[in-house]
């Protein structure tokens, strides 16, 4: 029987190593960077794929909880929207191009799941925010919330992943927040004339 607390501890250590060093590490190298033995890793995970699966699951759970908190932080719909994009910036801030490239190349089944699940949850939360903002009069009354949530989610995530995996010299700090600030001009009546 696996000790849940220790299992979580090892997942967190794995997250640190994968995010900074990528996925091409052998289990021996991974164990060394984590400061544990290979046997210890095998006591908690049956394979490197199981380890990666646990990492992806943990990261997605963190993302969901972080976004739920950001989208529901206050009664200010627009502030919550910007806060959610800031939260995504924070979630992705320690992802390196090598990690994203390795994930996409070595484990397309996981990178596909990550993108679909992460952006899928984000899209739903974004749509709820847009609908609430339209009902409150914060966003344009004629806003197609289904289209806009789909468009903003796809363009934002696709652009980010493309830039991070094809141009290792690019910095994406603040990308999500800056992207949303740009798009708010189209969402909020009169916002375009204020900038």
Short mmCIF file of N, CA and C in Angstrom, two decimals:
data_model
loop_
_atom_site.label_atom_id
_atom_site.label_comp_id
_atom_site.label_asym_id
_atom_site.label_seq_id
_atom_site.Cartn_x
_atom_site.Cartn_y
_atom_site.Cartn_z
N UNK A 1 0.83 -1.18 0.00
CA UNK A 1 0.00 0.00 0.00
C UNK A 1 0.88 1.25 0.00
N UNK A 2 0.56 2.20 -0.87
CA UNK A 2 1.36 3.40 -1.02
C UNK A 2 0.92 4.44 0.00
N UNK A 3 1.91 5.04 0.67
CA UNK A 3 1.65 6.13 1.60
C UNK A 3 1.29 7.37 0.77
N UNK A 4 0.05 7.85 0.91
CA UNK A 4 -0.44 8.95 0.07
C UNK A 4 0.38 10.23 0.26
N UNK A 5 0.77 10.52 1.50
CA UNK A 5 1.53 11.73 1.79
C UNK A 5 2.90 11.68 1.09
N UNK A 6 3.57 10.54 1.19
CA UNK A 6 4.88 10.39 0.53
C UNK A 6 4.73 10.40 -0.99
N UNK A 7 3.67 9.76 -1.48
CA UNK A 7 3.39 9.74 -2.92
C UNK A 7 3.27 11.17 -3.44
N UNK A 8 2.50 11.99 -2.74
CA UNK A 8 2.32 13.40 -3.11
C UNK A 8 3.65 14.14 -3.04
N UNK A 9 4.44 13.85 -2.03
CA UNK A 9 5.75 14.48 -1.88
C UNK A 9 6.63 14.17 -3.11
N UNK A 10 6.63 12.92 -3.54
CA UNK A 10 7.45 12.54 -4.69
C UNK A 10 6.91 13.15 -5.99
N UNK A 11 5.62 13.25 -6.10
CA UNK A 11 5.04 13.90 -7.29
C UNK A 11 5.49 15.36 -7.35
N UNK A 12 5.47 16.04 -6.22
CA UNK A 12 5.91 17.44 -6.18
C UNK A 12 7.38 17.58 -6.56
N UNK A 13 8.21 16.65 -6.09
CA UNK A 13 9.64 16.68 -6.46
C UNK A 13 9.81 16.39 -7.96
N UNK A 14 9.04 15.44 -8.46
CA UNK A 14 9.08 15.12 -9.88
C UNK A 14 8.67 16.33 -10.71
N UNK A 15 7.65 17.04 -10.24
CA UNK A 15 7.18 18.23 -10.95
C UNK A 15 8.31 19.23 -11.10
N UNK A 16 9.05 19.46 -10.05
CA UNK A 16 10.17 20.41 -10.10
C UNK A 16 11.20 19.99 -11.14
N UNK A 17 11.57 18.72 -11.11
CA UNK A 17 12.60 18.23 -12.03
C UNK A 17 12.11 18.24 -13.48
N UNK A 18 10.92 17.71 -13.73
CA UNK A 18 10.39 17.69 -15.10
C UNK A 18 10.26 19.09 -15.67
N UNK A 19 9.75 20.01 -14.88
CA UNK A 19 9.53 21.38 -15.38
C UNK A 19 10.82 22.06 -15.78
N UNK A 20 11.89 21.80 -15.06
CA UNK A 20 13.14 22.49 -15.37
C UNK A 20 14.06 21.72 -16.30
N UNK A 21 14.08 20.40 -16.17
CA UNK A 21 15.04 19.60 -16.93
C UNK A 21 14.45 18.82 -18.09
N UNK A 22 13.15 18.87 -18.25
CA UNK A 22 12.53 18.12 -19.34
C UNK A 22 12.32 16.67 -18.97
N UNK A 23 11.94 15.89 -19.96
CA UNK A 23 11.51 14.51 -19.72
C UNK A 23 12.49 13.45 -20.19
N UNK A 24 13.59 13.84 -20.76
CA UNK A 24 14.52 12.86 -21.33
C UNK A 24 15.42 12.19 -20.29
N UNK A 25 15.21 12.51 -19.04
CA UNK A 25 16.01 11.91 -17.99
C UNK A 25 15.66 10.45 -17.80
N UNK A 26 16.68 9.65 -17.52
CA UNK A 26 16.41 8.25 -17.16
C UNK A 26 15.89 8.24 -15.73
N UNK A 27 15.36 7.11 -15.30
CA UNK A 27 14.89 7.01 -13.91
C UNK A 27 16.04 7.20 -12.94
N UNK A 28 17.23 6.73 -13.29
CA UNK A 28 18.40 6.93 -12.43
C UNK A 28 18.71 8.42 -12.29
N UNK A 29 18.72 9.15 -13.41
CA UNK A 29 18.99 10.59 -13.37
C UNK A 29 17.90 11.32 -12.60
N UNK A 30 16.67 10.92 -12.83
CA UNK A 30 15.54 11.54 -12.13
C UNK A 30 15.65 11.31 -10.62
N UNK A 31 15.93 10.09 -10.23
CA UNK A 31 16.08 9.77 -8.81
C UNK A 31 17.22 10.58 -8.20
N UNK A 32 18.33 10.69 -8.93
CA UNK A 32 19.48 11.45 -8.44
C UNK A 32 19.11 12.93 -8.23
N UNK A 33 18.44 13.53 -9.19
CA UNK A 33 18.04 14.93 -9.08
C UNK A 33 17.02 15.15 -7.96
N UNK A 34 16.23 14.13 -7.68
CA UNK A 34 15.24 14.22 -6.60
C UNK A 34 15.85 13.91 -5.24
N UNK A 35 17.05 13.32 -5.24
CA UNK A 35 17.70 12.95 -3.99
C UNK A 35 17.13 11.68 -3.37
N UNK A 36 16.64 10.77 -4.21
CA UNK A 36 16.10 9.49 -3.73
C UNK A 36 16.70 8.36 -4.57
N UNK A 37 16.49 7.14 -4.13
CA UNK A 37 16.98 6.00 -4.90
C UNK A 37 15.96 5.62 -5.97
N UNK A 38 16.45 4.92 -6.97
CA UNK A 38 15.56 4.43 -8.03
C UNK A 38 14.52 3.47 -7.44
N UNK A 39 14.94 2.67 -6.47
CA UNK A 39 14.04 1.73 -5.81
C UNK A 39 12.88 2.48 -5.14
N UNK A 40 13.20 3.60 -4.52
CA UNK A 40 12.16 4.41 -3.87
C UNK A 40 11.12 4.86 -4.89
N UNK A 41 11.60 5.30 -6.06
CA UNK A 41 10.66 5.71 -7.11
C UNK A 41 9.77 4.55 -7.53
N UNK A 42 10.38 3.37 -7.71
CA UNK A 42 9.60 2.20 -8.13
C UNK A 42 8.62 1.73 -7.05
N UNK A 43 8.91 2.06 -5.80
CA UNK A 43 7.97 1.72 -4.73
C UNK A 43 6.69 2.56 -4.82
N UNK A 44 6.79 3.70 -5.48
CA UNK A 44 5.64 4.61 -5.57
C UNK A 44 5.04 4.69 -6.97
N UNK A 45 5.83 4.37 -7.99
CA UNK A 45 5.37 4.45 -9.38
C UNK A 45 5.89 3.24 -10.14
N UNK A 46 5.04 2.60 -10.90
CA UNK A 46 5.45 1.37 -11.59
C UNK A 46 6.34 1.62 -12.80
N UNK A 47 6.32 2.85 -13.35
CA UNK A 47 7.14 3.16 -14.52
C UNK A 47 7.30 4.67 -14.66
N UNK A 48 8.15 5.07 -15.58
CA UNK A 48 8.32 6.49 -15.85
C UNK A 48 7.01 7.07 -16.40
N UNK A 49 6.30 6.30 -17.21
CA UNK A 49 5.01 6.76 -17.74
C UNK A 49 4.00 6.98 -16.61
N UNK A 50 4.01 6.10 -15.61
CA UNK A 50 3.11 6.26 -14.46
C UNK A 50 3.48 7.52 -13.69
N UNK A 51 4.76 7.78 -13.58
CA UNK A 51 5.26 8.98 -12.92
C UNK A 51 4.80 10.22 -13.68
N UNK A 52 4.94 10.19 -15.01
CA UNK A 52 4.51 11.31 -15.83
C UNK A 52 2.99 11.49 -15.74
N UNK A 53 2.26 10.40 -15.76
CA UNK A 53 0.81 10.48 -15.62
C UNK A 53 0.39 11.11 -14.30
N UNK A 54 1.08 10.75 -13.22
CA UNK A 54 0.80 11.34 -11.90
C UNK A 54 1.13 12.82 -11.91
N UNK A 55 2.22 13.18 -12.56
CA UNK A 55 2.60 14.59 -12.69
C UNK A 55 1.53 15.38 -13.43
N UNK A 56 1.09 14.88 -14.59
CA UNK A 56 0.07 15.56 -15.39
C UNK A 56 -1.22 15.70 -14.59
N UNK A 57 -1.63 14.63 -13.93
CA UNK A 57 -2.86 14.68 -13.13
C UNK A 57 -2.75 15.72 -12.02
N UNK A 58 -1.62 15.74 -11.34
CA UNK A 58 -1.42 16.70 -10.25
C UNK A 58 -1.41 18.13 -10.78
N UNK A 59 -0.72 18.34 -11.90
CA UNK A 59 -0.65 19.68 -12.48
C UNK A 59 -2.03 20.15 -12.92
N UNK A 60 -2.81 19.26 -13.52
CA UNK A 60 -4.16 19.63 -13.97
C UNK A 60 -5.06 19.94 -12.77
N UNK A 61 -4.94 19.19 -11.69
CA UNK A 61 -5.73 19.46 -10.49
C UNK A 61 -5.36 20.82 -9.91
N UNK A 62 -4.06 21.11 -9.84
CA UNK A 62 -3.61 22.43 -9.36
C UNK A 62 -4.17 23.54 -10.25
N UNK A 63 -4.11 23.33 -11.56
CA UNK A 63 -4.60 24.33 -12.50
C UNK A 63 -6.09 24.58 -12.28
N UNK A 64 -6.85 23.52 -12.15
CA UNK A 64 -8.30 23.65 -11.96
C UNK A 64 -8.61 24.42 -10.68
N UNK A 65 -7.97 24.07 -9.59
CA UNK A 65 -8.23 24.75 -8.31
C UNK A 65 -7.80 26.21 -8.36
N UNK A 66 -6.66 26.48 -8.98
CA UNK A 66 -6.16 27.85 -9.11
C UNK A 66 -7.11 28.70 -9.94
N UNK A 67 -7.59 28.15 -11.05
CA UNK A 67 -8.49 28.91 -11.92
C UNK A 67 -9.86 29.10 -11.27
N UNK A 68 -10.35 28.09 -10.57
CA UNK A 68 -11.62 28.25 -9.85
C UNK A 68 -11.52 29.40 -8.86
N UNK A 69 -10.42 29.45 -8.12
CA UNK A 69 -10.22 30.52 -7.14
C UNK A 69 -10.11 31.88 -7.83
N UNK A 70 -9.39 31.94 -8.95
CA UNK A 70 -9.21 33.21 -9.65
C UNK A 70 -10.51 33.72 -10.25
N UNK A 71 -11.27 32.84 -10.89
CA UNK A 71 -12.52 33.27 -11.52
C UNK A 71 -13.60 33.62 -10.49
N UNK A 72 -13.42 33.21 -9.25
CA UNK A 72 -14.42 33.48 -8.21
C UNK A 72 -13.84 34.30 -7.07
N UNK A 73 -12.77 35.03 -7.33
CA UNK A 73 -12.06 35.77 -6.28
C UNK A 73 -12.89 36.91 -5.70
N UNK A 74 -13.59 37.63 -6.55
CA UNK A 74 -14.37 38.77 -6.07
C UNK A 74 -15.66 38.89 -6.87
N UNK A 75 -16.43 39.92 -6.56
CA UNK A 75 -17.67 40.14 -7.31
C UNK A 75 -17.41 40.93 -8.59
N UNK A 76 -16.18 41.38 -8.80
CA UNK A 76 -15.80 42.16 -9.98
C UNK A 76 -15.45 41.21 -11.12
N UNK A 77 -16.37 41.07 -12.06
CA UNK A 77 -16.23 40.11 -13.16
C UNK A 77 -14.98 40.36 -13.99
N UNK A 78 -14.73 41.61 -14.32
CA UNK A 78 -13.57 41.96 -15.14
C UNK A 78 -12.27 41.67 -14.38
N UNK A 79 -12.23 42.00 -13.09
CA UNK A 79 -11.04 41.73 -12.28
C UNK A 79 -10.79 40.23 -12.18
N UNK A 80 -11.86 39.45 -12.06
CA UNK A 80 -11.72 38.00 -12.00
C UNK A 80 -11.14 37.45 -13.31
N UNK A 81 -11.58 38.03 -14.42
CA UNK A 81 -11.07 37.59 -15.73
C UNK A 81 -9.57 37.85 -15.83
N UNK A 82 -9.16 39.06 -15.49
CA UNK A 82 -7.73 39.38 -15.52
C UNK A 82 -6.96 38.52 -14.51
N UNK A 83 -7.55 38.31 -13.35
CA UNK A 83 -6.92 37.47 -12.34
C UNK A 83 -6.72 36.04 -12.82
N UNK A 84 -7.67 35.53 -13.56
CA UNK A 84 -7.55 34.17 -14.09
C UNK A 84 -6.40 34.08 -15.09
N UNK A 85 -6.25 35.10 -15.93
CA UNK A 85 -5.14 35.08 -16.88
C UNK A 85 -3.80 35.24 -16.16
N UNK A 86 -3.78 36.04 -15.07
CA UNK A 86 -2.57 36.13 -14.26
C UNK A 86 -2.25 34.78 -13.62
N UNK A 87 -3.28 34.08 -13.18
CA UNK A 87 -3.09 32.75 -12.57
C UNK A 87 -2.50 31.77 -13.58
N UNK A 88 -2.95 31.84 -14.83
CA UNK A 88 -2.39 30.96 -15.86
C UNK A 88 -0.93 31.33 -16.10
N UNK A 89 -0.63 32.63 -16.10
CA UNK A 89 0.77 33.05 -16.22
C UNK A 89 1.62 32.40 -15.12
N UNK A 90 1.12 32.44 -13.89
CA UNK A 90 1.86 31.86 -12.76
C UNK A 90 2.01 30.35 -12.93
N UNK A 91 0.95 29.68 -13.37
CA UNK A 91 1.02 28.22 -13.55
C UNK A 91 2.06 27.82 -14.59
N UNK A 92 2.17 28.64 -15.64
CA UNK A 92 3.09 28.30 -16.72
C UNK A 92 4.48 28.92 -16.54
N UNK A 93 4.65 29.76 -15.52
CA UNK A 93 5.90 30.51 -15.38
C UNK A 93 7.13 29.62 -15.21
N UNK A 94 6.97 28.47 -14.60
CA UNK A 94 8.13 27.61 -14.41
C UNK A 94 8.19 26.45 -15.41
N UNK A 95 7.37 26.51 -16.45
CA UNK A 95 7.46 25.53 -17.53
C UNK A 95 8.54 26.01 -18.50
N UNK A 96 9.46 25.14 -18.79
CA UNK A 96 10.53 25.52 -19.70
C UNK A 96 10.22 25.01 -21.11
N UNK A 97 10.80 25.66 -22.11
CA UNK A 97 10.58 25.18 -23.48
C UNK A 97 10.98 23.72 -23.65
N UNK A 98 12.05 23.30 -22.98
CA UNK A 98 12.48 21.90 -23.12
C UNK A 98 11.44 20.94 -22.57
N UNK A 99 10.79 21.31 -21.47
CA UNK A 99 9.74 20.45 -20.91
C UNK A 99 8.59 20.32 -21.90
N UNK A 100 8.10 21.45 -22.41
CA UNK A 100 6.97 21.42 -23.34
C UNK A 100 7.33 20.70 -24.63
N UNK A 101 8.54 20.93 -25.13
CA UNK A 101 8.99 20.26 -26.35
C UNK A 101 9.07 18.75 -26.12
N UNK A 102 9.68 18.35 -25.01
CA UNK A 102 9.79 16.92 -24.70
C UNK A 102 8.42 16.28 -24.54
N UNK A 103 7.53 16.96 -23.86
CA UNK A 103 6.19 16.42 -23.64
C UNK A 103 5.48 16.20 -24.97
N UNK A 104 5.58 17.20 -25.84
CA UNK A 104 4.92 17.11 -27.14
C UNK A 104 5.53 16.01 -28.01
N UNK A 105 6.85 15.90 -27.98
CA UNK A 105 7.54 14.94 -28.84
C UNK A 105 7.51 13.51 -28.30
N UNK A 106 7.82 13.35 -27.03
CA UNK A 106 7.98 12.02 -26.45
C UNK A 106 6.67 11.39 -26.00
N UNK A 107 5.74 12.22 -25.58
CA UNK A 107 4.49 11.71 -25.03
C UNK A 107 3.30 12.47 -25.61
N UNK A 108 3.06 12.34 -26.91
CA UNK A 108 1.96 13.11 -27.51
C UNK A 108 0.62 12.84 -26.86
N UNK A 109 0.43 11.64 -26.31
CA UNK A 109 -0.84 11.34 -25.65
C UNK A 109 -1.02 12.21 -24.42
N UNK A 110 0.06 12.53 -23.71
CA UNK A 110 -0.05 13.38 -22.53
C UNK A 110 -0.13 14.85 -22.91
N UNK A 111 0.65 15.27 -23.90
CA UNK A 111 0.59 16.69 -24.27
C UNK A 111 -0.76 17.01 -24.87
N UNK A 112 -1.36 16.07 -25.58
CA UNK A 112 -2.71 16.28 -26.09
C UNK A 112 -3.71 16.39 -24.97
N UNK A 113 -3.60 15.47 -24.00
CA UNK A 113 -4.51 15.51 -22.85
C UNK A 113 -4.34 16.79 -22.06
N UNK A 114 -3.08 17.20 -21.86
CA UNK A 114 -2.82 18.40 -21.09
C UNK A 114 -3.49 19.60 -21.75
N UNK A 115 -3.29 19.71 -23.06
CA UNK A 115 -3.85 20.86 -23.76
C UNK A 115 -5.37 20.83 -23.76
N UNK A 116 -5.95 19.68 -24.08
CA UNK A 116 -7.40 19.58 -24.13
C UNK A 116 -8.02 19.79 -22.75
N UNK A 117 -7.50 19.09 -21.74
CA UNK A 117 -8.08 19.20 -20.40
C UNK A 117 -7.86 20.58 -19.81
N UNK A 118 -6.65 21.08 -19.90
CA UNK A 118 -6.36 22.39 -19.32
C UNK A 118 -7.13 23.50 -20.00
N UNK A 119 -7.09 23.51 -21.30
CA UNK A 119 -7.80 24.57 -22.01
C UNK A 119 -9.30 24.34 -21.98
N UNK A 120 -9.74 23.09 -21.89
CA UNK A 120 -11.17 22.80 -21.80
C UNK A 120 -11.78 23.36 -20.53
N UNK A 121 -11.12 23.14 -19.41
CA UNK A 121 -11.62 23.69 -18.15
C UNK A 121 -11.57 25.21 -18.20
N UNK A 122 -10.47 25.74 -18.72
CA UNK A 122 -10.31 27.19 -18.81
C UNK A 122 -11.43 27.79 -19.67
N UNK A 123 -11.71 27.15 -20.80
CA UNK A 123 -12.75 27.65 -21.70
C UNK A 123 -14.10 27.72 -20.99
N UNK A 124 -14.44 26.69 -20.24
CA UNK A 124 -15.73 26.66 -19.54
C UNK A 124 -15.82 27.77 -18.49
N UNK A 125 -14.75 27.94 -17.72
CA UNK A 125 -14.72 29.00 -16.70
C UNK A 125 -14.77 30.38 -17.36
N UNK A 126 -14.07 30.53 -18.48
CA UNK A 126 -14.07 31.79 -19.21
C UNK A 126 -15.47 32.09 -19.74
N UNK A 127 -16.13 31.08 -20.31
CA UNK A 127 -17.48 31.28 -20.82
C UNK A 127 -18.43 31.72 -19.71
N UNK A 128 -18.33 31.09 -18.55
CA UNK A 128 -19.18 31.49 -17.41
C UNK A 128 -18.92 32.93 -17.01
N UNK A 129 -17.64 33.33 -17.02
CA UNK A 129 -17.30 34.72 -16.69
C UNK A 129 -17.88 35.68 -17.72
N UNK A 130 -17.75 35.34 -19.00
CA UNK A 130 -18.28 36.21 -20.05
C UNK A 130 -19.80 36.32 -19.96
N UNK A 131 -20.48 35.21 -19.72
CA UNK A 131 -21.95 35.25 -19.59
C UNK A 131 -22.37 36.11 -18.40
N UNK A 132 -21.66 35.96 -17.30
CA UNK A 132 -21.96 36.77 -16.11
C UNK A 132 -21.73 38.25 -16.41
N UNK A 133 -20.61 38.55 -17.09
CA UNK A 133 -20.29 39.93 -17.43
C UNK A 133 -21.29 40.56 -18.38
N UNK A 134 -21.80 39.78 -19.32
CA UNK A 134 -22.84 40.28 -20.24
C UNK A 134 -24.11 40.58 -19.45
N UNK A 135 -24.50 39.66 -18.58
CA UNK A 135 -25.71 39.84 -17.77
C UNK A 135 -25.60 41.06 -16.85
N UNK A 136 -24.40 41.35 -16.37
CA UNK A 136 -24.17 42.49 -15.48
C UNK A 136 -23.99 43.80 -16.24
N UNK A 137 -23.83 43.72 -17.56
CA UNK A 137 -23.58 44.92 -18.35
C UNK A 137 -22.11 45.33 -18.38
N UNK A 138 -21.24 44.48 -17.88
CA UNK A 138 -19.80 44.77 -17.88
C UNK A 138 -19.22 44.57 -19.28
N UNK A 139 -19.65 43.50 -19.94
CA UNK A 139 -19.19 43.21 -21.29
C UNK A 139 -20.31 43.58 -22.27
N UNK A 140 -19.95 43.68 -23.52
CA UNK A 140 -20.90 44.04 -24.58
C UNK A 140 -22.11 43.12 -24.56
N UNK A 141 -23.28 43.68 -24.74
CA UNK A 141 -24.53 42.90 -24.74
C UNK A 141 -24.61 41.93 -25.90
N UNK A 142 -23.99 42.29 -27.03
CA UNK A 142 -24.07 41.45 -28.23
C UNK A 142 -22.93 40.43 -28.32
N UNK A 143 -22.21 40.23 -27.23
CA UNK A 143 -21.06 39.33 -27.22
C UNK A 143 -21.51 37.87 -27.38
N UNK A 144 -20.93 37.18 -28.34
CA UNK A 144 -21.18 35.75 -28.52
C UNK A 144 -20.23 35.02 -27.57
N UNK A 145 -20.72 34.69 -26.39
CA UNK A 145 -19.86 34.13 -25.34
C UNK A 145 -19.30 32.76 -25.71
N UNK A 146 -20.06 31.97 -26.43
CA UNK A 146 -19.57 30.64 -26.84
C UNK A 146 -18.38 30.79 -27.79
N UNK A 147 -18.55 31.63 -28.81
CA UNK A 147 -17.47 31.85 -29.77
C UNK A 147 -16.26 32.49 -29.09
N UNK A 148 -16.51 33.53 -28.30
CA UNK A 148 -15.41 34.28 -27.70
C UNK A 148 -14.61 33.42 -26.72
N UNK A 149 -15.29 32.60 -25.94
CA UNK A 149 -14.55 31.74 -25.00
C UNK A 149 -13.73 30.71 -25.77
N UNK A 150 -14.29 30.17 -26.84
CA UNK A 150 -13.57 29.21 -27.67
C UNK A 150 -12.37 29.88 -28.34
N UNK A 151 -12.60 31.04 -28.93
CA UNK A 151 -11.56 31.77 -29.64
C UNK A 151 -10.42 32.19 -28.70
N UNK A 152 -10.77 32.81 -27.58
CA UNK A 152 -9.75 33.29 -26.65
C UNK A 152 -8.93 32.13 -26.07
N UNK A 153 -9.61 31.05 -25.75
CA UNK A 153 -8.90 29.90 -25.19
C UNK A 153 -7.96 29.29 -26.22
N UNK A 154 -8.47 29.03 -27.40
CA UNK A 154 -7.65 28.39 -28.43
C UNK A 154 -6.47 29.27 -28.82
N UNK A 155 -6.74 30.53 -29.15
CA UNK A 155 -5.65 31.38 -29.62
C UNK A 155 -4.61 31.61 -28.54
N UNK A 156 -5.05 31.79 -27.32
CA UNK A 156 -4.12 32.04 -26.23
C UNK A 156 -3.24 30.83 -25.96
N UNK A 157 -3.85 29.67 -25.76
CA UNK A 157 -3.08 28.46 -25.45
C UNK A 157 -2.25 28.01 -26.65
N UNK A 158 -2.82 28.03 -27.84
CA UNK A 158 -2.09 27.58 -29.03
C UNK A 158 -0.88 28.47 -29.30
N UNK A 159 -1.07 29.78 -29.19
CA UNK A 159 0.04 30.71 -29.42
C UNK A 159 1.15 30.46 -28.40
N UNK A 160 0.76 30.32 -27.14
CA UNK A 160 1.73 30.09 -26.07
C UNK A 160 2.54 28.82 -26.32
N UNK A 161 1.84 27.69 -26.54
CA UNK A 161 2.53 26.42 -26.74
C UNK A 161 3.40 26.45 -27.99
N UNK A 162 2.92 27.09 -29.05
CA UNK A 162 3.71 27.18 -30.28
C UNK A 162 4.99 27.98 -30.04
N UNK A 163 4.87 29.13 -29.41
CA UNK A 163 6.05 29.97 -29.17
C UNK A 163 7.04 29.28 -28.25
N UNK A 164 6.54 28.62 -27.22
CA UNK A 164 7.43 27.98 -26.26
C UNK A 164 8.14 26.77 -26.86
N UNK A 165 7.52 26.08 -27.79
CA UNK A 165 8.14 24.87 -28.33
C UNK A 165 8.91 25.11 -29.62
N UNK A 166 8.75 26.26 -30.24
CA UNK A 166 9.46 26.51 -31.50
C UNK A 166 10.51 27.61 -31.39
N UNK A 167 10.49 28.39 -30.33
CA UNK A 167 11.41 29.50 -30.20
C UNK A 167 11.90 29.56 -28.76
N UNK A 168 12.97 28.85 -28.47
CA UNK A 168 13.42 28.75 -27.09
C UNK A 168 13.96 30.07 -26.54
N UNK A 169 14.23 31.05 -27.39
CA UNK A 169 14.73 32.33 -26.91
C UNK A 169 13.65 33.30 -26.50
N UNK A 170 12.41 32.95 -26.70
CA UNK A 170 11.32 33.88 -26.42
C UNK A 170 10.95 33.83 -24.93
N UNK A 171 10.62 35.00 -24.38
CA UNK A 171 10.13 35.04 -23.01
C UNK A 171 8.63 35.24 -23.05
N UNK A 172 7.94 34.46 -22.27
CA UNK A 172 6.47 34.52 -22.27
C UNK A 172 5.95 35.06 -20.94
N UNK A 173 6.82 35.70 -20.16
CA UNK A 173 6.38 36.26 -18.88
C UNK A 173 5.24 37.25 -19.10
N UNK A 174 4.16 37.08 -18.39
CA UNK A 174 3.02 37.98 -18.49
C UNK A 174 2.20 37.81 -19.76
N UNK A 175 2.47 36.76 -20.54
CA UNK A 175 1.79 36.60 -21.82
C UNK A 175 0.28 36.54 -21.68
N UNK A 176 -0.23 35.69 -20.79
CA UNK A 176 -1.67 35.50 -20.68
C UNK A 176 -2.36 36.78 -20.21
N UNK A 177 -1.80 37.46 -19.23
CA UNK A 177 -2.39 38.71 -18.74
C UNK A 177 -2.38 39.76 -19.85
N UNK A 178 -1.27 39.91 -20.55
CA UNK A 178 -1.18 40.90 -21.63
C UNK A 178 -2.14 40.57 -22.76
N UNK A 179 -2.28 39.30 -23.07
CA UNK A 179 -3.22 38.87 -24.10
C UNK A 179 -4.65 39.25 -23.73
N UNK A 180 -5.01 38.99 -22.48
CA UNK A 180 -6.38 39.29 -22.05
C UNK A 180 -6.61 40.78 -22.00
N UNK A 181 -5.63 41.56 -21.56
CA UNK A 181 -5.78 43.02 -21.53
C UNK A 181 -6.05 43.54 -22.94
N UNK A 182 -5.38 42.97 -23.94
CA UNK A 182 -5.62 43.36 -25.33
C UNK A 182 -7.05 43.03 -25.75
N UNK A 183 -7.50 41.83 -25.44
CA UNK A 183 -8.84 41.40 -25.86
C UNK A 183 -9.97 42.09 -25.10
N UNK A 184 -9.68 42.60 -23.91
CA UNK A 184 -10.72 43.31 -23.16
C UNK A 184 -11.23 44.52 -23.93
N UNK A 185 -10.40 45.07 -24.77
CA UNK A 185 -10.83 46.23 -25.57
C UNK A 185 -12.02 45.88 -26.45
N UNK A 186 -12.10 44.63 -26.88
CA UNK A 186 -13.23 44.20 -27.71
C UNK A 186 -14.42 43.77 -26.85
N UNK A 187 -14.17 43.36 -25.63
CA UNK A 187 -15.24 42.84 -24.78
C UNK A 187 -16.02 43.92 -24.03
N UNK A 188 -15.32 44.96 -23.61
CA UNK A 188 -15.93 45.97 -22.75
C UNK A 188 -16.34 47.18 -23.58
N UNK A 189 -17.62 47.57 -23.49
CA UNK A 189 -18.08 48.74 -24.26
C UNK A 189 -17.27 49.98 -23.89
N UNK A 190 -16.80 50.70 -24.90
CA UNK A 190 -16.06 51.93 -24.68
C UNK A 190 -14.61 51.73 -24.26
N UNK A 191 -14.18 50.51 -24.06
CA UNK A 191 -12.82 50.23 -23.58
C UNK A 191 -11.78 50.60 -24.63
N UNK A 192 -12.09 50.43 -25.91
CA UNK A 192 -11.12 50.71 -26.97
C UNK A 192 -10.72 52.17 -26.98
N UNK A 193 -11.65 53.05 -26.66
CA UNK A 193 -11.33 54.48 -26.69
C UNK A 193 -10.56 54.92 -25.45
N UNK A 194 -10.52 54.09 -24.43
CA UNK A 194 -9.82 54.46 -23.20
C UNK A 194 -8.33 54.13 -23.24
N UNK A 195 -7.87 53.39 -24.26
CA UNK A 195 -6.45 52.98 -24.29
C UNK A 195 -5.73 53.64 -25.42
#
